[in-house]
Amino acid sequence: MASSPSSPLLLFFFSSSFFFGFFSSATSADSTLKTYIVRVDSQSKPSVFPTHQHWFASLLSADESSPDAAAARILHTYDTVFHGFSASLSPSQLDSLRGHPSVLAVLEDRRRYLHTTRSPQFLGLRNQQGLWSDSDYGSDVIIGVLDTGVWPERRSFSDVNLGPVSKRWKGACETGEKFGAHNCNRKLVGARFFVKGNDAAGRGAGPGMGGGINETVEFRSPRDADGHGTHTASTAAGRYSFRASMAGYAPGIAKGVAPKARIASYKVCWKNSGCFDSDILAAFDAAVNDGVDVISISIGGGDGISSPYYLDPIAIGSYGAVSHGIFVSSSAGNDGPNGMTVTNIAPWLTTVGAGTIDRNFPADVILGNGVKLSGVSLYSGPPLSGKMYPLVYPGKSGILTSSLCMENSLDANHVKGKIVICDRGSSARVAKGLVVLKAGGVGMILANGISNGEGLVGDAHMIPTAAVGANEGDSVKAYVSSTSNPTATIQFRGTQIGIKPAPVVASFSGRGPNGLNPEILKPDLIAPGVNILAAWTDAIGPTGLDSDTRKTEFNILSGTSMACPHVGGAAALLKSAHPDWSPAAIRSAMMTTANLLDNTLKPMTDESTGKPATPYDFGAGHVNLDRAMDPGLIYDITSDDYMNFLCGIGYSNKIIQVITRSPVNCPRAKKPLPENLNYPSVAALFSSTRTGVQSKSFTRTVTNVGEPKAVYQVKIESVPKGVSLVVKPTTLVFSEAVKKQTFMVTIKADTKSLLLDDSGAAFGSLSWSDGKHLVRSPIVITQISPL
């Protein structure tokens, strides 16, 4: 989310003559510059230079004709999660680099986007007991948040009664516009900003790049002008804040999942300007060097499409972090409910979807015929007080922009003094209300379309507004069409808790299957991501609109952006309670203990359809930290395992090195099977072109982290029709000397009788139990067409 002040190291060329030619061509006929990330083989550094810094300094000094121009081309250097640099290049420079033997890959810099009080209890956390108590609320763990920065004055970032920061912390509190060293403390232990990629785009680094921060609304510092970063940081690790609310909604005590964990803010995203890959990668590099234990990153492509891992700097940066023992929580994206929309799907990432919690903000639409329709709202201005107003639907004209209440689409003569029905989509929900307000409307009914179904989120609208689901939207439109003088009013009912059922999979949450490697089930799990109260910036009102001048200490937001820091905070608690656990062990503990039932003790449902949800929607389930603290068995994964996975999916040694930094030699004789990655879930892919019985076998290894002497029995659950599932052995015996056991799962599918659901899959599960622990893994069976 932000970019760091100048990185010191720009590495990697064989000779000063190459360097001179590379940069002097910037002043040639090639005038169009674009930003690229260059992956370099660090082992190519000539031995005469003791470090890469020396090597680079020598190369710089060799270009005596234009050293300043050369330095200006370089944005960041990377030496921890990635070896290489980012620079603004002309076409001829790009060609030269791609042909150089030291260069492994050149990636075009791309823009990414943000995936945008009761939730700790909803995760199973309780005061003075369980994981909160056993981890001392995460006090010795540092969470790095890659986002839009932080508003440090918020109570959520108070360091009152916190002990000293760990000596392993090597980070910095970078100063800048309206942000000084005094803004960091024992809670907010570090803050950096990364903007060079955005700046380069703003200087016109090629067509289609866009970029450049808006200095009139942004702070060139770690200070948060957007609010998103303050919200996610306080969700993960905000301190207890009494008498918290958003304009009276969600009143109570606001707190993060790990209230005593330390926060390091890395600003890589900028208001209205997005987040550039080169800056994100620099922030990963800095965070690992600084000494964070957990990284939370609620950023993605924004289009529901995932790049191959070697072209995805979030995947590359997170691999480097995980290889250093750092847990990385990432958001699954907000392009649901359509299938194959989950993003951030690298197997070393923990990918988090969004679910509801048992709190809602009801708003009723009362029609002139007496019919009452249920909706939601966070409107806090003067109420309509039961007065009935004329009701109008601009979409009756058949003009799409009017239906969507887009800017300048409404006729004031048609909507003045009326409540206006606006369809959801194409523009921000709160922006539609502003369009209605400017046209003289007195209120808005925001109606879902079929793609959003019944999924609703609350917004702090600037005009009396109720958001309604697709069915209610159809009802209110039918009323307008059938009545000569339709009228309506909106009644706001404040905060309601104890909502059932909950959790429900949010309609917007990114869904499986995994679009790159369906052998790995994604998302991994879901966490609270709907109507989450957390700290907010003073730079903008709760809607985020420039015209919203309201100030609020807390705001209520929805998105997988909100779910991601819940799992980041959860990882901090588990890391504090179990400092020897690897990132994969922490993920495994959360996945194998996740809930499948809602608070009515029935299977979780999908908000968009009301039907039972599946592992494509929720992964292994909804995180339950009370159980994750003591999972019994864990599925651990090493860097070598991930390398074997990359070999198994057909990546070459050179491509794998782009991701892993280290040279790799994939086995030539027997290629590893990607489905044998030691994941806590199993996905069996069968050919759709073959008929009859097909069989697949998978190996998994579990590590006992419970009582040293334990005996686990397997339980096979909910096997789909047309499928047989065999596990060998059926009993796992652990002792002081034997902490690991391997088992094999064989799945046979008869394509003649196999029944797949609307997503093209069937689902089951297997569990291991010792009478105390239940270690559950989801199983997916699907058919694919071979390439």
mmCIF file with all atom_site columns, N, CA and C in Angstrom, residues 574-620:
data_model
loop_
_atom_site.group_PDB
_atom_site.id
_atom_site.type_symbol
_atom_site.label_atom_id
_atom_site.label_alt_id
_atom_site.label_comp_id
_atom_site.label_asym_id
_atom_site.label_entity_id
_atom_site.label_seq_id
_atom_site.pdbx_PDB_ins_code
_atom_site.Cartn_x
_atom_site.Cartn_y
_atom_site.Cartn_z
_atom_site.occupancy
_atom_site.B_iso_or_equiv
_atom_site.pdbx_formal_charge
_atom_site.auth_seq_id
_atom_site.auth_comp_id
_atom_site.auth_asym_id
_atom_site.auth_atom_id
_atom_site.pdbx_PDB_model_num
ATOM 1   N N  . LEU A 1 574 ? -2.258  -17.583 17.591 1.00 0.00 ? 574 LEU A N  1
ATOM 2   C CA . LEU A 1 574 ? -1.734  -18.951 17.530 1.00 0.00 ? 574 LEU A CA 1
ATOM 3   C C  . LEU A 1 574 ? -0.211  -18.950 17.544 1.00 0.00 ? 574 LEU A C  1
ATOM 4   N N  . LYS A 1 575 ? 0.405   -17.984 16.869 1.00 0.00 ? 575 LYS A N  1
ATOM 5   C CA . LYS A 1 575 ? 1.874   -17.883 16.878 1.00 0.00 ? 575 LYS A CA 1
ATOM 6   C C  . LYS A 1 575 ? 2.381   -17.586 18.284 1.00 0.00 ? 575 LYS A C  1
ATOM 7   N N  . SER A 1 576 ? 1.655   -16.751 19.005 1.00 0.00 ? 576 SER A N  1
ATOM 8   C CA . SER A 1 576 ? 2.061   -16.433 20.369 1.00 0.00 ? 576 SER A CA 1
ATOM 9   C C  . SER A 1 576 ? 1.925   -17.645 21.282 1.00 0.00 ? 576 SER A C  1
ATOM 10  N N  . ALA A 1 577 ? 0.842   -18.404 21.113 1.00 0.00 ? 577 ALA A N  1
ATOM 11  C CA . ALA A 1 577 ? 0.629   -19.593 21.939 1.00 0.00 ? 577 ALA A CA 1
ATOM 12  C C  . ALA A 1 577 ? 1.535   -20.742 21.519 1.00 0.00 ? 577 ALA A C  1
ATOM 13  N N  . HIS A 1 578 ? 1.905   -20.792 20.231 1.00 0.00 ? 578 HIS A N  1
ATOM 14  C CA . HIS A 1 578 ? 2.719   -21.894 19.695 1.00 0.00 ? 578 HIS A CA 1
ATOM 15  C C  . HIS A 1 578 ? 3.840   -21.304 18.839 1.00 0.00 ? 578 HIS A C  1
ATOM 16  N N  . PRO A 1 579 ? 4.848   -20.709 19.438 1.00 0.00 ? 579 PRO A N  1
ATOM 17  C CA . PRO A 1 579 ? 5.890   -20.010 18.671 1.00 0.00 ? 579 PRO A CA 1
ATOM 18  C C  . PRO A 1 579 ? 6.666   -20.898 17.714 1.00 0.00 ? 579 PRO A C  1
ATOM 19  N N  . ASP A 1 580 ? 6.636   -22.217 17.904 1.00 0.00 ? 580 ASP A N  1
ATOM 20  C CA . ASP A 1 580 ? 7.389   -23.116 17.037 1.00 0.00 ? 580 ASP A CA 1
ATOM 21  C C  . ASP A 1 580 ? 6.582   -23.562 15.817 1.00 0.00 ? 580 ASP A C  1
ATOM 22  N N  . TRP A 1 581 ? 5.328   -23.163 15.715 1.00 0.00 ? 581 TRP A N  1
ATOM 23  C CA . TRP A 1 581 ? 4.523   -23.594 14.577 1.00 0.00 ? 581 TRP A CA 1
ATOM 24  C C  . TRP A 1 581 ? 4.894   -22.816 13.320 1.00 0.00 ? 581 TRP A C  1
ATOM 25  N N  . SER A 1 582 ? 4.915   -23.527 12.197 1.00 0.00 ? 582 SER A N  1
ATOM 26  C CA . SER A 1 582 ? 5.190   -22.910 10.899 1.00 0.00 ? 582 SER A CA 1
ATOM 27  C C  . SER A 1 582 ? 3.918   -22.237 10.379 1.00 0.00 ? 582 SER A C  1
ATOM 28  N N  . PRO A 1 583 ? 4.035   -21.396 9.341  1.00 0.00 ? 583 PRO A N  1
ATOM 29  C CA . PRO A 1 583 ? 2.821   -20.827 8.735  1.00 0.00 ? 583 PRO A CA 1
ATOM 30  C C  . PRO A 1 583 ? 1.830   -21.888 8.283  1.00 0.00 ? 583 PRO A C  1
ATOM 31  N N  . ALA A 1 584 ? 2.326   -22.985 7.710  1.00 0.00 ? 584 ALA A N  1
ATOM 32  C CA . ALA A 1 584 ? 1.422   -24.048 7.265  1.00 0.00 ? 584 ALA A CA 1
ATOM 33  C C  . ALA A 1 584 ? 0.734   -24.719 8.451  1.00 0.00 ? 584 ALA A C  1
ATOM 34  N N  . ALA A 1 585 ? 1.454   -24.869 9.562  1.00 0.00 ? 585 ALA A N  1
ATOM 35  C CA . ALA A 1 585 ? 0.857   -25.475 10.757 1.00 0.00 ? 585 ALA A CA 1
ATOM 36  C C  . ALA A 1 585 ? -0.265  -24.604 11.301 1.00 0.00 ? 585 ALA A C  1
ATOM 37  N N  . ILE A 1 586 ? -0.048  -23.290 11.301 1.00 0.00 ? 586 ILE A N  1
ATOM 38  C CA . ILE A 1 586 ? -1.079  -22.369 11.795 1.00 0.00 ? 586 ILE A CA 1
ATOM 39  C C  . ILE A 1 586 ? -2.307  -22.436 10.896 1.00 0.00 ? 586 ILE A C  1
ATOM 40  N N  . ARG A 1 587 ? -2.095  -22.420 9.588  1.00 0.00 ? 587 ARG A N  1
ATOM 41  C CA . ARG A 1 587 ? -3.234  -22.533 8.670  1.00 0.00 ? 587 ARG A CA 1
ATOM 42  C C  . ARG A 1 587 ? -3.965  -23.851 8.875  1.00 0.00 ? 587 ARG A C  1
ATOM 43  N N  . SER A 1 588 ? -3.214  -24.939 9.005  1.00 0.00 ? 588 SER A N  1
ATOM 44  C CA . SER A 1 588 ? -3.815  -26.248 9.208  1.00 0.00 ? 588 SER A CA 1
ATOM 45  C C  . SER A 1 588 ? -4.676  -26.273 10.463 1.00 0.00 ? 588 SER A C  1
ATOM 46  N N  . ALA A 1 589 ? -4.172  -25.681 11.538 1.00 0.00 ? 589 ALA A N  1
ATOM 47  C CA . ALA A 1 589 ? -4.927  -25.671 12.792 1.00 0.00 ? 589 ALA A CA 1
ATOM 48  C C  . ALA A 1 589 ? -6.267  -24.968 12.608 1.00 0.00 ? 589 ALA A C  1
ATOM 49  N N  . MET A 1 590 ? -6.278  -23.867 11.851 1.00 0.00 ? 590 MET A N  1
ATOM 50  C CA . MET A 1 590 ? -7.535  -23.157 11.629 1.00 0.00 ? 590 MET A CA 1
ATOM 51  C C  . MET A 1 590 ? -8.460  -23.918 10.684 1.00 0.00 ? 590 MET A C  1
ATOM 52  N N  . MET A 1 591 ? -7.889  -24.551 9.662  1.00 0.00 ? 591 MET A N  1
ATOM 53  C CA . MET A 1 591 ? -8.725  -25.230 8.688  1.00 0.00 ? 591 MET A CA 1
ATOM 54  C C  . MET A 1 591 ? -9.361  -26.492 9.250  1.00 0.00 ? 591 MET A C  1
ATOM 55  N N  . THR A 1 592 ? -8.582  -27.315 9.947  1.00 0.00 ? 592 THR A N  1
ATOM 56  C CA . THR A 1 592 ? -9.100  -28.617 10.389 1.00 0.00 ? 592 THR A CA 1
ATOM 57  C C  . THR A 1 592 ? -10.043 -28.521 11.566 1.00 0.00 ? 592 THR A C  1
ATOM 58  N N  . THR A 1 593 ? -10.135 -27.337 12.196 1.00 0.00 ? 593 THR A N  1
ATOM 59  C CA . THR A 1 593 ? -11.045 -27.150 13.327 1.00 0.00 ? 593 THR A CA 1
ATOM 60  C C  . THR A 1 593 ? -12.187 -26.197 12.990 1.00 0.00 ? 593 THR A C  1
ATOM 61  N N  . ALA A 1 594 ? -12.314 -25.802 11.732 1.00 0.00 ? 594 ALA A N  1
ATOM 62  C CA . ALA A 1 594 ? -13.302 -24.792 11.335 1.00 0.00 ? 594 ALA A CA 1
ATOM 63  C C  . ALA A 1 594 ? -14.724 -25.334 11.481 1.00 0.00 ? 594 ALA A C  1
ATOM 64  N N  . ASN A 1 595 ? -15.646 -24.396 11.686 1.00 0.00 ? 595 ASN A N  1
ATOM 65  C CA . ASN A 1 595 ? -17.068 -24.737 11.828 1.00 0.00 ? 595 ASN A CA 1
ATOM 66  C C  . ASN A 1 595 ? -17.723 -24.924 10.468 1.00 0.00 ? 595 ASN A C  1
ATOM 67  N N  . LEU A 1 596 ? -18.626 -25.889 10.393 1.00 0.00 ? 596 LEU A N  1
ATOM 68  C CA . LEU A 1 596 ? -19.462 -26.081 9.213  1.00 0.00 ? 596 LEU A CA 1
ATOM 69  C C  . LEU A 1 596 ? -20.910 -25.689 9.485  1.00 0.00 ? 596 LEU A C  1
ATOM 70  N N  . LEU A 1 597 ? -21.252 -25.507 10.773 1.00 0.00 ? 597 LEU A N  1
ATOM 71  C CA . LEU A 1 597 ? -22.633 -25.229 11.163 1.00 0.00 ? 597 LEU A CA 1
ATOM 72  C C  . LEU A 1 597 ? -22.788 -23.763 11.546 1.00 0.00 ? 597 LEU A C  1
ATOM 73  N N  . ASP A 1 598 ? -23.985 -23.236 11.357 1.00 0.00 ? 598 ASP A N  1
ATOM 74  C CA . ASP A 1 598 ? -24.275 -21.880 11.802 1.00 0.00 ? 598 ASP A CA 1
ATOM 75  C C  . ASP A 1 598 ? -24.834 -21.926 13.221 1.00 0.00 ? 598 ASP A C  1
ATOM 76  N N  . ASN A 1 599 ? -25.302 -20.782 13.728 1.00 0.00 ? 599 ASN A N  1
ATOM 77  C CA . ASN A 1 599 ? -25.758 -20.751 15.117 1.00 0.00 ? 599 ASN A CA 1
ATOM 78  C C  . ASN A 1 599 ? -27.154 -21.339 15.314 1.00 0.00 ? 599 ASN A C  1
ATOM 79  N N  . THR A 1 600 ? -27.742 -21.911 14.264 1.00 0.00 ? 600 THR A N  1
ATOM 80  C CA . THR A 1 600 ? -28.951 -22.719 14.423 1.00 0.00 ? 600 THR A CA 1
ATOM 81  C C  . THR A 1 600 ? -28.608 -24.202 14.392 1.00 0.00 ? 600 THR A C  1
ATOM 82  N N  . LEU A 1 601 ? -27.298 -24.488 14.360 1.00 0.00 ? 601 LEU A N  1
ATOM 83  C CA . LEU A 1 601 ? -26.773 -25.861 14.312 1.00 0.00 ? 601 LEU A CA 1
ATOM 84  C C  . LEU A 1 601 ? -27.161 -26.573 13.025 1.00 0.00 ? 601 LEU A C  1
ATOM 85  N N  . LYS A 1 602 ? -27.330 -25.785 11.968 1.00 0.00 ? 602 LYS A N  1
ATOM 86  C CA . LYS A 1 602 ? -27.582 -26.351 10.648 1.00 0.00 ? 602 LYS A CA 1
ATOM 87  C C  . LYS A 1 602 ? -26.422 -25.997 9.731  1.00 0.00 ? 602 LYS A C  1
ATOM 88  N N  . PRO A 1 603 ? -26.237 -26.728 8.625  1.00 0.00 ? 603 PRO A N  1
ATOM 89  C CA . PRO A 1 603 ? -25.134 -26.413 7.709  1.00 0.00 ? 603 PRO A CA 1
ATOM 90  C C  . PRO A 1 603 ? -25.199 -24.969 7.228  1.00 0.00 ? 603 PRO A C  1
ATOM 91  N N  . MET A 1 604 ? -24.028 -24.343 7.120  1.00 0.00 ? 604 MET A N  1
ATOM 92  C CA . MET A 1 604 ? -23.967 -22.966 6.643  1.00 0.00 ? 604 MET A CA 1
ATOM 93  C C  . MET A 1 604 ? -24.604 -22.842 5.264  1.00 0.00 ? 604 MET A C  1
ATOM 94  N N  . THR A 1 605 ? -25.216 -21.677 5.029  1.00 0.00 ? 605 THR A N  1
ATOM 95  C CA . THR A 1 605 ? -25.868 -21.436 3.751  1.00 0.00 ? 605 THR A CA 1
ATOM 96  C C  . THR A 1 605 ? -25.139 -20.348 2.971  1.00 0.00 ? 605 THR A C  1
ATOM 97  N N  . ASP A 1 606 ? -25.498 -20.232 1.705  1.00 0.00 ? 606 ASP A N  1
ATOM 98  C CA . ASP A 1 606 ? -24.941 -19.234 0.788  1.00 0.00 ? 606 ASP A CA 1
ATOM 99  C C  . ASP A 1 606 ? -25.923 -18.068 0.751  1.00 0.00 ? 606 ASP A C  1
ATOM 100 N N  . GLU A 1 607 ? -25.455 -16.880 1.111  1.00 0.00 ? 607 GLU A N  1
ATOM 101 C CA . GLU A 1 607 ? -26.323 -15.711 1.180  1.00 0.00 ? 607 GLU A CA 1
ATOM 102 C C  . GLU A 1 607 ? -26.977 -15.398 -0.154 1.00 0.00 ? 607 GLU A C  1
ATOM 103 N N  . SER A 1 608 ? -26.293 -15.666 -1.247 1.00 0.00 ? 608 SER A N  1
ATOM 104 C CA . SER A 1 608 ? -26.817 -15.276 -2.559 1.00 0.00 ? 608 SER A CA 1
ATOM 105 C C  . SER A 1 608 ? -27.987 -16.148 -2.989 1.00 0.00 ? 608 SER A C  1
ATOM 106 N N  . THR A 1 609 ? -28.042 -17.387 -2.522 1.00 0.00 ? 609 THR A N  1
ATOM 107 C CA . THR A 1 609 ? -29.087 -18.318 -2.964 1.00 0.00 ? 609 THR A CA 1
ATOM 108 C C  . THR A 1 609 ? -29.962 -18.835 -1.833 1.00 0.00 ? 609 THR A C  1
ATOM 109 N N  . GLY A 1 610 ? -29.464 -18.783 -0.600 1.00 0.00 ? 610 GLY A N  1
ATOM 110 C CA . GLY A 1 610 ? -30.181 -19.389 0.519  1.00 0.00 ? 610 GLY A CA 1
ATOM 111 C C  . GLY A 1 610 ? -29.998 -20.893 0.607  1.00 0.00 ? 610 GLY A C  1
ATOM 112 N N  . LYS A 1 611 ? -29.256 -21.469 -0.337 1.00 0.00 ? 611 LYS A N  1
ATOM 113 C CA . LYS A 1 611 ? -29.027 -22.913 -0.347 1.00 0.00 ? 611 LYS A CA 1
ATOM 114 C C  . LYS A 1 611 ? -27.809 -23.262 0.508  1.00 0.00 ? 611 LYS A C  1
ATOM 115 N N  . PRO A 1 612 ? -27.644 -24.546 0.860  1.00 0.00 ? 612 PRO A N  1
ATOM 116 C CA . PRO A 1 612 ? -26.449 -24.950 1.613  1.00 0.00 ? 612 PRO A CA 1
ATOM 117 C C  . PRO A 1 612 ? -25.179 -24.565 0.867  1.00 0.00 ? 612 PRO A C  1
ATOM 118 N N  . ALA A 1 613 ? -24.216 -24.019 1.584  1.00 0.00 ? 613 ALA A N  1
ATOM 119 C CA . ALA A 1 613 ? -22.930 -23.644 0.995  1.00 0.00 ? 613 ALA A CA 1
ATOM 120 C C  . ALA A 1 613 ? -22.044 -24.878 0.872  1.00 0.00 ? 613 ALA A C  1
ATOM 121 N N  . THR A 1 614 ? -20.994 -24.766 0.058  1.00 0.00 ? 614 THR A N  1
ATOM 122 C CA . THR A 1 614 ? -20.076 -25.882 -0.183 1.00 0.00 ? 614 THR A CA 1
ATOM 123 C C  . THR A 1 614 ? -18.637 -25.424 0.063  1.00 0.00 ? 614 THR A C  1
ATOM 124 N N  . PRO A 1 615 ? -17.689 -26.367 0.060  1.00 0.00 ? 615 PRO A N  1
ATOM 125 C CA . PRO A 1 615 ? -16.285 -25.979 0.207  1.00 0.00 ? 615 PRO A CA 1
ATOM 126 C C  . PRO A 1 615 ? -15.792 -25.005 -0.863 1.00 0.00 ? 615 PRO A C  1
ATOM 127 N N  . TYR A 1 616 ? -16.438 -24.926 -2.016 1.00 0.00 ? 616 TYR A N  1
ATOM 128 C CA . TYR A 1 616 ? -16.065 -23.896 -2.980 1.00 0.00 ? 616 TYR A CA 1
ATOM 129 C C  . TYR A 1 616 ? -16.417 -22.504 -2.456 1.00 0.00 ? 616 TYR A C  1
ATOM 130 N N  . ASP A 1 617 ? -17.369 -22.438 -1.533 1.00 0.00 ? 617 ASP A N  1
ATOM 131 C CA . ASP A 1 617 ? -17.785 -21.169 -0.949 1.00 0.00 ? 617 ASP A CA 1
ATOM 132 C C  . ASP A 1 617 ? -16.988 -20.838 0.307  1.00 0.00 ? 617 ASP A C  1
ATOM 133 N N  . PHE A 1 618 ? -16.803 -21.843 1.174  1.00 0.00 ? 618 PHE A N  1
ATOM 134 C CA . PHE A 1 618 ? -16.201 -21.576 2.498  1.00 0.00 ? 618 PHE A CA 1
ATOM 135 C C  . PHE A 1 618 ? -14.912 -22.329 2.769  1.00 0.00 ? 618 PHE A C  1
ATOM 136 N N  . GLY A 1 619 ? -14.389 -23.060 1.783  1.00 0.00 ? 619 GLY A N  1
ATOM 137 C CA . GLY A 1 619 ? -13.167 -23.816 2.025  1.00 0.00 ? 619 GLY A CA 1
ATOM 138 C C  . GLY A 1 619 ? -13.378 -24.910 3.056  1.00 0.00 ? 619 GLY A C  1
ATOM 139 N N  . ALA A 1 620 ? -12.588 -24.846 4.125  1.00 0.00 ? 620 ALA A N  1
ATOM 140 C CA . ALA A 1 620 ? -12.726 -25.834 5.196  1.00 0.00 ? 620 ALA A CA 1
ATOM 141 C C  . ALA A 1 620 ? -13.800 -25.442 6.201  1.00 0.00 ? 620 ALA A C  1
#
